[in-house]
Amino acid sequence: MNMQALAMAFLSALTVGGLAWVFIYPLLSGEKQAEKRRASFTAAGPALRVGGDDRMRLRRVQVEDSMKEMEQRLAESKKVSLQTRIAQAGLSWTKQQFIIGSCVLGGTVLIAAIIGGMALLPAIGFALATGFGLPRWVLGFLKKRREKKFLDALPDAVDIIVRGIKAGLPLFDSLKVVVADSPEPLRSEFAAIVETQSIGMPLGEACQRLYERMPLPEANFFGIVISIQTKSGGNLSEALGNLSKVLRDRRKMAAKIQAMSMEAKASAGIIGALPPLVMIMVYIMTPEYISLLWTHPTGRLMLAACVLWMSAGIFVMKKMINFDF
């Protein structure tokens, strides 16, 4: 009994230490300090400029005002509601329908677990995890898949707008051409821009709302370019041409980062899959040898600690090989 209590205390301390390391890792690595430095730079007021023509000074003020508005929108967009997440995933459900579907899924899992012979308390925990976590994981998966399709089609759409402007078409008509020729989900997103502009909203503000439905840096760049050009003027075709080049360069950089991180991802997959594979092989050869892990109390404790440690390790490796640019 003393050995069991000692082992439980030791594994509990290790688990708490691992979780603490995972959650305080951003503080130790300096990520929080870097975010504060970036925020201080972006929050700095405009510097005083001496000399220059009045028109250029007015243009600079308009550009600075537009950038401030975009920064405010970015700060507000971090608080995403459930209805917004459903829309970002491309679903037409309401919030009530999603909650009802999650409850039905959790209740079905609970009934199936009880019928299958599972104890009441673990069955309730499993049903809550399934009903609360699985639908939101599906939302995240659909959102990422939709964003990938949007990014693949956005540079071509910007090129279409550039060619239309150079041919003499207004920007609004060029957006209609994109709606007619582009694949989903870019077609529906640009159709929303056209519809909101048709009911009287300024085109710059309509393009800025694209980032609310598609929270990507590329969509934010597009909204910034259109908003600045509609307010301060300038060569729109040249600005969008530069934006198209930036979008394609970012896509190349993302592909390069993915290729460079594939070795680390493969290593993480092998390390994560090795323990369960070894457990299955040992169980096939000598089931009485490894069955102590789930028949003996100490074995169950060790098994739970191993699952926690493996999950923390996989999470840390995932954070290390994911790059934001």
Short mmCIF file of C-alpha atoms in Angstrom, two decimals:
data_model
loop_
_atom_site.label_atom_id
_atom_site.label_comp_id
_atom_site.label_asym_id
_atom_site.label_seq_id
_atom_site.Cartn_x
_atom_site.Cartn_y
_atom_site.Cartn_z
CA MET A 1 0.00 0.00 0.00
CA ASN A 2 2.87 2.35 0.85
CA MET A 3 4.58 1.58 -2.44
CA GLN A 4 1.35 2.22 -4.31
CA ALA A 5 0.85 5.57 -2.55
CA LEU A 6 4.46 6.51 -3.24
CA ALA A 7 4.14 5.60 -6.90
CA MET A 8 0.89 7.57 -7.16
CA ALA A 9 2.48 10.64 -5.56
CA PHE A 10 5.53 10.39 -7.81
CA LEU A 11 3.52 10.02 -11.02
CA SER A 12 1.15 12.80 -9.96
CA ALA A 13 4.09 15.13 -9.38
CA LEU A 14 5.55 14.24 -12.76
CA THR A 15 2.20 14.84 -14.46
CA VAL A 16 1.73 18.22 -12.81
CA GLY A 17 5.28 19.17 -13.76
CA GLY A 18 4.75 18.16 -17.38
CA LEU A 19 1.49 20.08 -17.66
CA ALA A 20 3.07 23.12 -16.02
CA TRP A 21 5.94 22.96 -18.51
CA VAL A 22 3.51 22.80 -21.43
CA PHE A 23 1.47 25.77 -20.27
CA ILE A 24 4.38 27.99 -19.19
CA TYR A 25 6.50 27.13 -22.23
CA PRO A 26 5.43 30.32 -24.13
CA LEU A 27 6.54 32.39 -21.13
CA LEU A 28 9.89 30.63 -20.88
CA SER A 29 10.59 30.76 -24.61
CA GLY A 30 9.96 34.51 -24.86
CA GLU A 31 6.87 34.31 -27.09
CA LYS A 32 4.84 36.53 -24.75
CA GLN A 33 7.59 39.14 -24.65
CA ALA A 34 7.84 39.09 -28.44
CA GLU A 35 4.09 39.60 -28.74
CA LYS A 36 4.27 42.56 -26.35
CA ARG A 37 7.10 44.09 -28.38
CA ARG A 38 5.14 43.68 -31.62
CA ALA A 39 2.08 45.21 -29.99
CA SER A 40 4.12 48.17 -28.73
CA PHE A 41 5.51 48.79 -32.23
CA THR A 42 2.10 48.58 -33.90
CA ALA A 43 0.49 50.77 -31.22
CA ALA A 44 3.05 53.53 -31.60
CA GLY A 45 1.68 56.85 -32.85
CA PRO A 46 2.55 58.24 -36.26
CA ALA A 47 5.87 60.05 -36.40
CA LEU A 48 5.97 63.71 -37.24
CA ARG A 49 7.03 64.46 -40.80
CA VAL A 50 8.51 67.75 -41.84
CA GLY A 51 8.28 69.07 -45.36
CA GLY A 52 6.68 67.40 -48.32
CA ASP A 53 3.72 68.28 -50.38
CA ASP A 54 0.24 68.66 -48.82
CA ARG A 55 -1.19 65.99 -51.05
CA MET A 56 1.44 63.44 -50.03
CA ARG A 57 0.93 64.35 -46.36
CA LEU A 58 -2.83 63.84 -46.71
CA ARG A 59 -2.26 60.48 -48.39
CA ARG A 60 0.03 59.35 -45.57
CA VAL A 61 -2.56 60.36 -42.98
CA GLN A 62 -5.25 58.41 -44.83
CA VAL A 63 -3.02 55.34 -45.05
CA GLU A 64 -2.24 55.55 -41.32
CA ASP A 65 -5.95 55.88 -40.49
CA SER A 66 -6.73 52.83 -42.62
CA MET A 67 -4.01 50.81 -40.90
CA LYS A 68 -5.38 51.79 -37.48
CA GLU A 69 -8.86 50.67 -38.48
CA MET A 70 -7.50 47.33 -39.70
CA GLU A 71 -5.56 46.81 -36.46
CA GLN A 72 -8.74 47.46 -34.49
CA ARG A 73 -10.61 44.94 -36.62
CA LEU A 74 -7.86 42.39 -36.06
CA ALA A 75 -8.09 42.86 -32.30
CA GLU A 76 -11.88 42.41 -32.41
CA SER A 77 -11.71 39.36 -34.70
CA LYS A 78 -9.83 37.33 -32.04
CA LYS A 79 -13.11 36.98 -30.12
CA VAL A 80 -14.95 34.56 -32.39
CA SER A 81 -18.46 33.42 -31.53
CA LEU A 82 -19.80 29.94 -32.21
CA GLN A 83 -22.06 31.23 -34.99
CA THR A 84 -19.06 32.85 -36.69
CA ARG A 85 -17.07 29.60 -36.44
CA ILE A 86 -19.96 27.73 -38.06
CA ALA A 87 -20.02 30.26 -40.91
CA GLN A 88 -16.22 30.05 -41.31
CA ALA A 89 -16.56 26.28 -41.68
CA GLY A 90 -18.94 26.83 -44.62
CA LEU A 91 -22.01 25.39 -42.88
CA SER A 92 -25.48 26.90 -43.00
CA TRP A 93 -26.48 25.70 -39.52
CA THR A 94 -27.65 28.00 -36.80
CA LYS A 95 -26.16 28.05 -33.33
CA GLN A 96 -29.22 26.31 -31.90
CA GLN A 97 -29.04 23.52 -34.49
CA PHE A 98 -25.36 22.94 -33.73
CA ILE A 99 -25.98 22.77 -29.96
CA ILE A 100 -28.93 20.40 -30.44
CA GLY A 101 -26.85 18.16 -32.72
CA SER A 102 -24.02 18.09 -30.16
CA CYS A 103 -26.45 17.14 -27.38
CA VAL A 104 -28.00 14.39 -29.51
CA LEU A 105 -24.54 13.01 -30.30
CA GLY A 106 -23.51 13.06 -26.63
CA GLY A 107 -26.76 11.38 -25.57
CA THR A 108 -26.39 8.68 -28.21
CA VAL A 109 -22.83 7.95 -27.09
CA LEU A 110 -23.95 7.82 -23.45
CA ILE A 111 -26.73 5.32 -24.18
CA ALA A 112 -24.41 3.18 -26.32
CA ALA A 113 -21.73 3.18 -23.59
CA ILE A 114 -24.23 2.14 -20.89
CA ILE A 115 -25.66 -0.61 -23.10
CA GLY A 116 -22.12 -1.77 -23.81
CA GLY A 117 -21.51 -2.32 -20.09
CA MET A 118 -19.45 0.77 -19.23
CA ALA A 119 -19.80 2.22 -15.75
CA LEU A 120 -21.99 5.29 -15.35
CA LEU A 121 -19.32 7.84 -14.42
CA PRO A 122 -16.86 6.94 -17.22
CA ALA A 123 -19.78 6.77 -19.66
CA ILE A 124 -20.86 10.30 -18.72
CA GLY A 125 -17.30 11.60 -19.12
CA PHE A 126 -16.91 9.89 -22.49
CA ALA A 127 -20.27 11.26 -23.68
CA LEU A 128 -19.39 14.81 -22.59
CA ALA A 129 -16.02 14.62 -24.33
CA THR A 130 -17.62 13.30 -27.51
CA GLY A 131 -20.60 15.69 -27.55
CA PHE A 132 -18.55 18.77 -26.70
CA GLY A 133 -15.21 18.08 -28.41
CA LEU A 134 -15.98 16.10 -31.57
CA PRO A 135 -18.35 18.65 -33.23
CA ARG A 136 -15.88 21.48 -32.58
CA TRP A 137 -13.04 19.40 -33.97
CA VAL A 138 -15.14 18.83 -37.10
CA LEU A 139 -15.71 22.59 -37.34
CA GLY A 140 -11.98 23.22 -37.15
CA PHE A 141 -11.26 20.55 -39.77
CA LEU A 142 -13.85 21.97 -42.19
CA LYS A 143 -12.57 25.51 -41.58
CA LYS A 144 -8.97 24.57 -42.40
CA ARG A 145 -10.01 22.66 -45.52
CA ARG A 146 -12.09 25.60 -46.71
CA GLU A 147 -9.26 28.06 -46.03
CA LYS A 148 -6.84 25.91 -48.04
CA LYS A 149 -9.16 25.92 -51.05
CA PHE A 150 -9.56 29.70 -50.70
CA LEU A 151 -5.79 30.26 -50.62
CA ASP A 152 -5.26 28.09 -53.69
CA ALA A 153 -7.68 30.20 -55.75
CA LEU A 154 -7.01 33.71 -54.37
CA PRO A 155 -3.85 34.60 -56.41
CA ASP A 156 -5.62 33.72 -59.68
CA ALA A 157 -8.62 35.81 -58.64
CA VAL A 158 -6.38 38.81 -57.92
CA ASP A 159 -4.75 38.37 -61.33
CA ILE A 160 -8.22 38.41 -62.94
CA ILE A 161 -8.99 41.69 -61.16
CA VAL A 162 -5.67 43.18 -62.29
CA ARG A 163 -6.30 42.23 -65.93
CA GLY A 164 -9.84 43.62 -65.74
CA ILE A 165 -8.65 46.96 -64.34
CA LYS A 166 -5.91 47.23 -66.99
CA ALA A 167 -8.53 46.50 -69.66
CA GLY A 168 -10.65 49.43 -68.41
CA LEU A 169 -13.24 47.64 -66.26
CA PRO A 170 -14.26 49.18 -62.92
CA LEU A 171 -13.24 47.29 -59.80
CA PHE A 172 -16.84 46.27 -59.07
CA ASP A 173 -17.25 44.68 -62.52
CA SER A 174 -13.92 42.89 -62.10
CA LEU A 175 -15.20 41.41 -58.85
CA LYS A 176 -18.27 40.17 -60.73
CA VAL A 177 -15.99 38.38 -63.21
CA VAL A 178 -14.25 36.67 -60.28
CA VAL A 179 -17.64 35.57 -58.92
CA ALA A 180 -18.59 34.12 -62.29
CA ASP A 181 -15.35 32.22 -62.98
CA SER A 182 -13.85 31.23 -59.61
CA PRO A 183 -14.38 27.95 -57.72
CA GLU A 184 -15.83 27.58 -54.25
CA PRO A 185 -15.36 28.87 -51.58
CA LEU A 186 -13.82 31.95 -53.23
CA ARG A 187 -16.92 32.43 -55.38
CA SER A 188 -19.28 32.65 -52.40
CA GLU A 189 -16.95 34.98 -50.46
CA PHE A 190 -16.57 37.42 -53.36
CA ALA A 191 -20.30 37.14 -54.06
CA ALA A 192 -20.87 38.34 -50.47
CA ILE A 193 -18.61 41.34 -51.21
CA VAL A 194 -20.61 42.16 -54.35
CA GLU A 195 -23.94 41.80 -52.52
CA THR A 196 -22.94 43.99 -49.58
CA GLN A 197 -21.61 46.66 -51.95
CA SER A 198 -24.81 46.50 -53.99
CA ILE A 199 -26.92 47.41 -50.96
CA GLY A 200 -24.90 50.58 -50.34
CA MET A 201 -21.88 49.58 -48.26
CA PRO A 202 -18.59 51.14 -49.41
CA LEU A 203 -16.42 48.74 -51.38
CA GLY A 204 -13.44 49.14 -49.06
CA GLU A 205 -15.50 48.21 -46.01
CA ALA A 206 -17.09 45.28 -47.87
CA CYS A 207 -13.63 43.93 -48.72
CA GLN A 208 -12.50 44.38 -45.12
CA ARG A 209 -15.37 42.15 -43.97
CA LEU A 210 -13.82 39.31 -45.95
CA TYR A 211 -11.38 38.78 -43.08
CA GLU A 212 -14.26 38.17 -40.65
CA ARG A 213 -15.55 35.26 -42.74
CA MET A 214 -12.11 34.01 -43.83
CA PRO A 215 -9.58 34.80 -41.03
CA LEU A 216 -6.42 34.53 -43.11
CA PRO A 217 -3.52 37.00 -43.47
CA GLU A 218 -3.97 36.87 -47.25
CA ALA A 219 -7.61 37.95 -46.98
CA ASN A 220 -6.51 40.70 -44.62
CA PHE A 221 -3.91 41.91 -47.16
CA PHE A 222 -6.57 42.05 -49.87
CA GLY A 223 -8.91 44.09 -47.65
CA ILE A 224 -6.10 46.49 -46.69
CA VAL A 225 -5.08 47.12 -50.31
CA ILE A 226 -8.64 47.79 -51.49
CA SER A 227 -9.46 49.96 -48.46
CA ILE A 228 -6.33 52.11 -48.79
CA GLN A 229 -6.74 52.53 -52.55
CA THR A 230 -10.41 53.52 -52.30
CA LYS A 231 -9.63 56.11 -49.62
CA SER A 232 -6.32 57.58 -50.79
CA GLY A 233 -6.26 56.73 -54.51
CA GLY A 234 -3.30 55.49 -56.52
CA ASN A 235 -2.52 52.85 -59.11
CA LEU A 236 -4.83 50.00 -58.09
CA SER A 237 -3.63 47.57 -60.76
CA GLU A 238 -0.02 47.96 -59.64
CA ALA A 239 -0.95 47.52 -55.97
CA LEU A 240 -2.99 44.38 -56.70
CA GLY A 241 -0.22 43.06 -58.95
CA ASN A 242 2.23 43.40 -56.06
CA LEU A 243 -0.34 41.71 -53.80
CA SER A 244 -0.62 38.78 -56.22
CA LYS A 245 3.16 38.37 -56.15
CA VAL A 246 3.15 38.44 -52.33
CA LEU A 247 0.39 35.82 -52.19
CA ARG A 248 2.27 33.48 -54.51
CA ASP A 249 5.51 33.98 -52.56
CA ARG A 250 3.70 33.16 -49.32
CA ARG A 251 2.30 29.99 -50.85
CA LYS A 252 5.80 28.97 -51.97
CA MET A 253 7.12 29.69 -48.48
CA ALA A 254 4.36 27.58 -46.92
CA ALA A 255 5.21 24.67 -49.23
CA LYS A 256 8.91 25.03 -48.40
CA ILE A 257 8.20 25.06 -44.65
CA GLN A 258 6.02 21.97 -45.03
CA ALA A 259 8.77 20.15 -46.93
CA MET A 260 11.41 21.12 -44.34
CA SER A 261 9.23 20.02 -41.41
CA MET A 262 8.18 16.66 -42.88
CA GLU A 263 11.14 14.90 -41.24
CA ALA A 264 10.17 16.20 -37.82
CA LYS A 265 6.52 15.29 -38.44
CA ALA A 266 7.50 11.77 -39.47
CA SER A 267 9.65 11.42 -36.35
CA ALA A 268 6.76 12.62 -34.19
CA GLY A 269 4.41 10.14 -35.84
CA ILE A 270 6.81 7.23 -35.36
CA ILE A 271 7.55 8.11 -31.73
CA GLY A 272 3.85 8.56 -30.96
CA ALA A 273 2.82 5.29 -32.64
CA LEU A 274 5.63 3.14 -31.23
CA PRO A 275 4.28 2.57 -27.67
CA PRO A 276 0.76 1.42 -28.69
CA LEU A 277 2.20 -0.77 -31.46
CA VAL A 278 4.62 -2.43 -29.03
CA MET A 279 1.76 -2.91 -26.55
CA ILE A 280 -0.38 -4.60 -29.20
CA MET A 281 2.46 -6.89 -30.28
CA VAL A 282 3.25 -7.90 -26.69
CA TYR A 283 -0.45 -8.53 -26.03
CA ILE A 284 -0.67 -10.80 -29.08
CA MET A 285 2.38 -12.82 -28.01
CA THR A 286 1.97 -12.90 -24.20
CA PRO A 287 -1.35 -11.37 -23.09
CA GLU A 288 -0.92 -12.36 -19.43
CA TYR A 289 2.36 -10.42 -19.25
CA ILE A 290 0.97 -7.03 -20.27
CA SER A 291 -2.59 -7.42 -18.98
CA LEU A 292 -1.35 -6.23 -15.56
CA LEU A 293 -1.45 -2.69 -16.97
CA TRP A 294 -5.26 -2.65 -16.92
CA THR A 295 -6.04 -5.33 -14.31
CA HIS A 296 -3.81 -4.14 -11.43
CA PRO A 297 -4.44 -0.72 -9.78
CA THR A 298 -0.80 0.31 -10.06
CA GLY A 299 -0.77 -0.76 -13.70
CA ARG A 300 -3.80 1.38 -14.46
CA LEU A 301 -2.13 4.32 -12.73
CA MET A 302 1.03 3.81 -14.78
CA LEU A 303 -0.99 3.48 -17.98
CA ALA A 304 -2.85 6.75 -17.29
CA ALA A 305 0.45 8.52 -16.54
CA CYS A 306 1.95 7.20 -19.78
CA VAL A 307 -1.01 8.48 -21.78
CA LEU A 308 -0.67 11.94 -20.18
CA TRP A 309 3.07 12.07 -20.82
CA MET A 310 2.72 10.93 -24.42
CA SER A 311 -0.01 13.51 -25.04
CA ALA A 312 2.15 16.29 -23.55
CA GLY A 313 5.14 15.20 -25.65
CA ILE A 314 3.12 15.10 -28.87
CA PHE A 315 1.69 18.55 -28.08
CA VAL A 316 5.15 20.02 -27.47
CA MET A 317 6.52 18.48 -30.70
CA LYS A 318 3.55 19.85 -32.63
CA LYS A 319 4.22 23.34 -31.27
CA MET A 320 7.88 23.04 -32.23
CA ILE A 321 7.27 22.07 -35.88
CA ASN A 322 4.41 24.52 -36.60
CA PHE A 323 5.65 27.84 -38.02
CA ASP A 324 3.69 31.06 -38.40
CA PHE A 325 4.86 33.56 -41.00
#
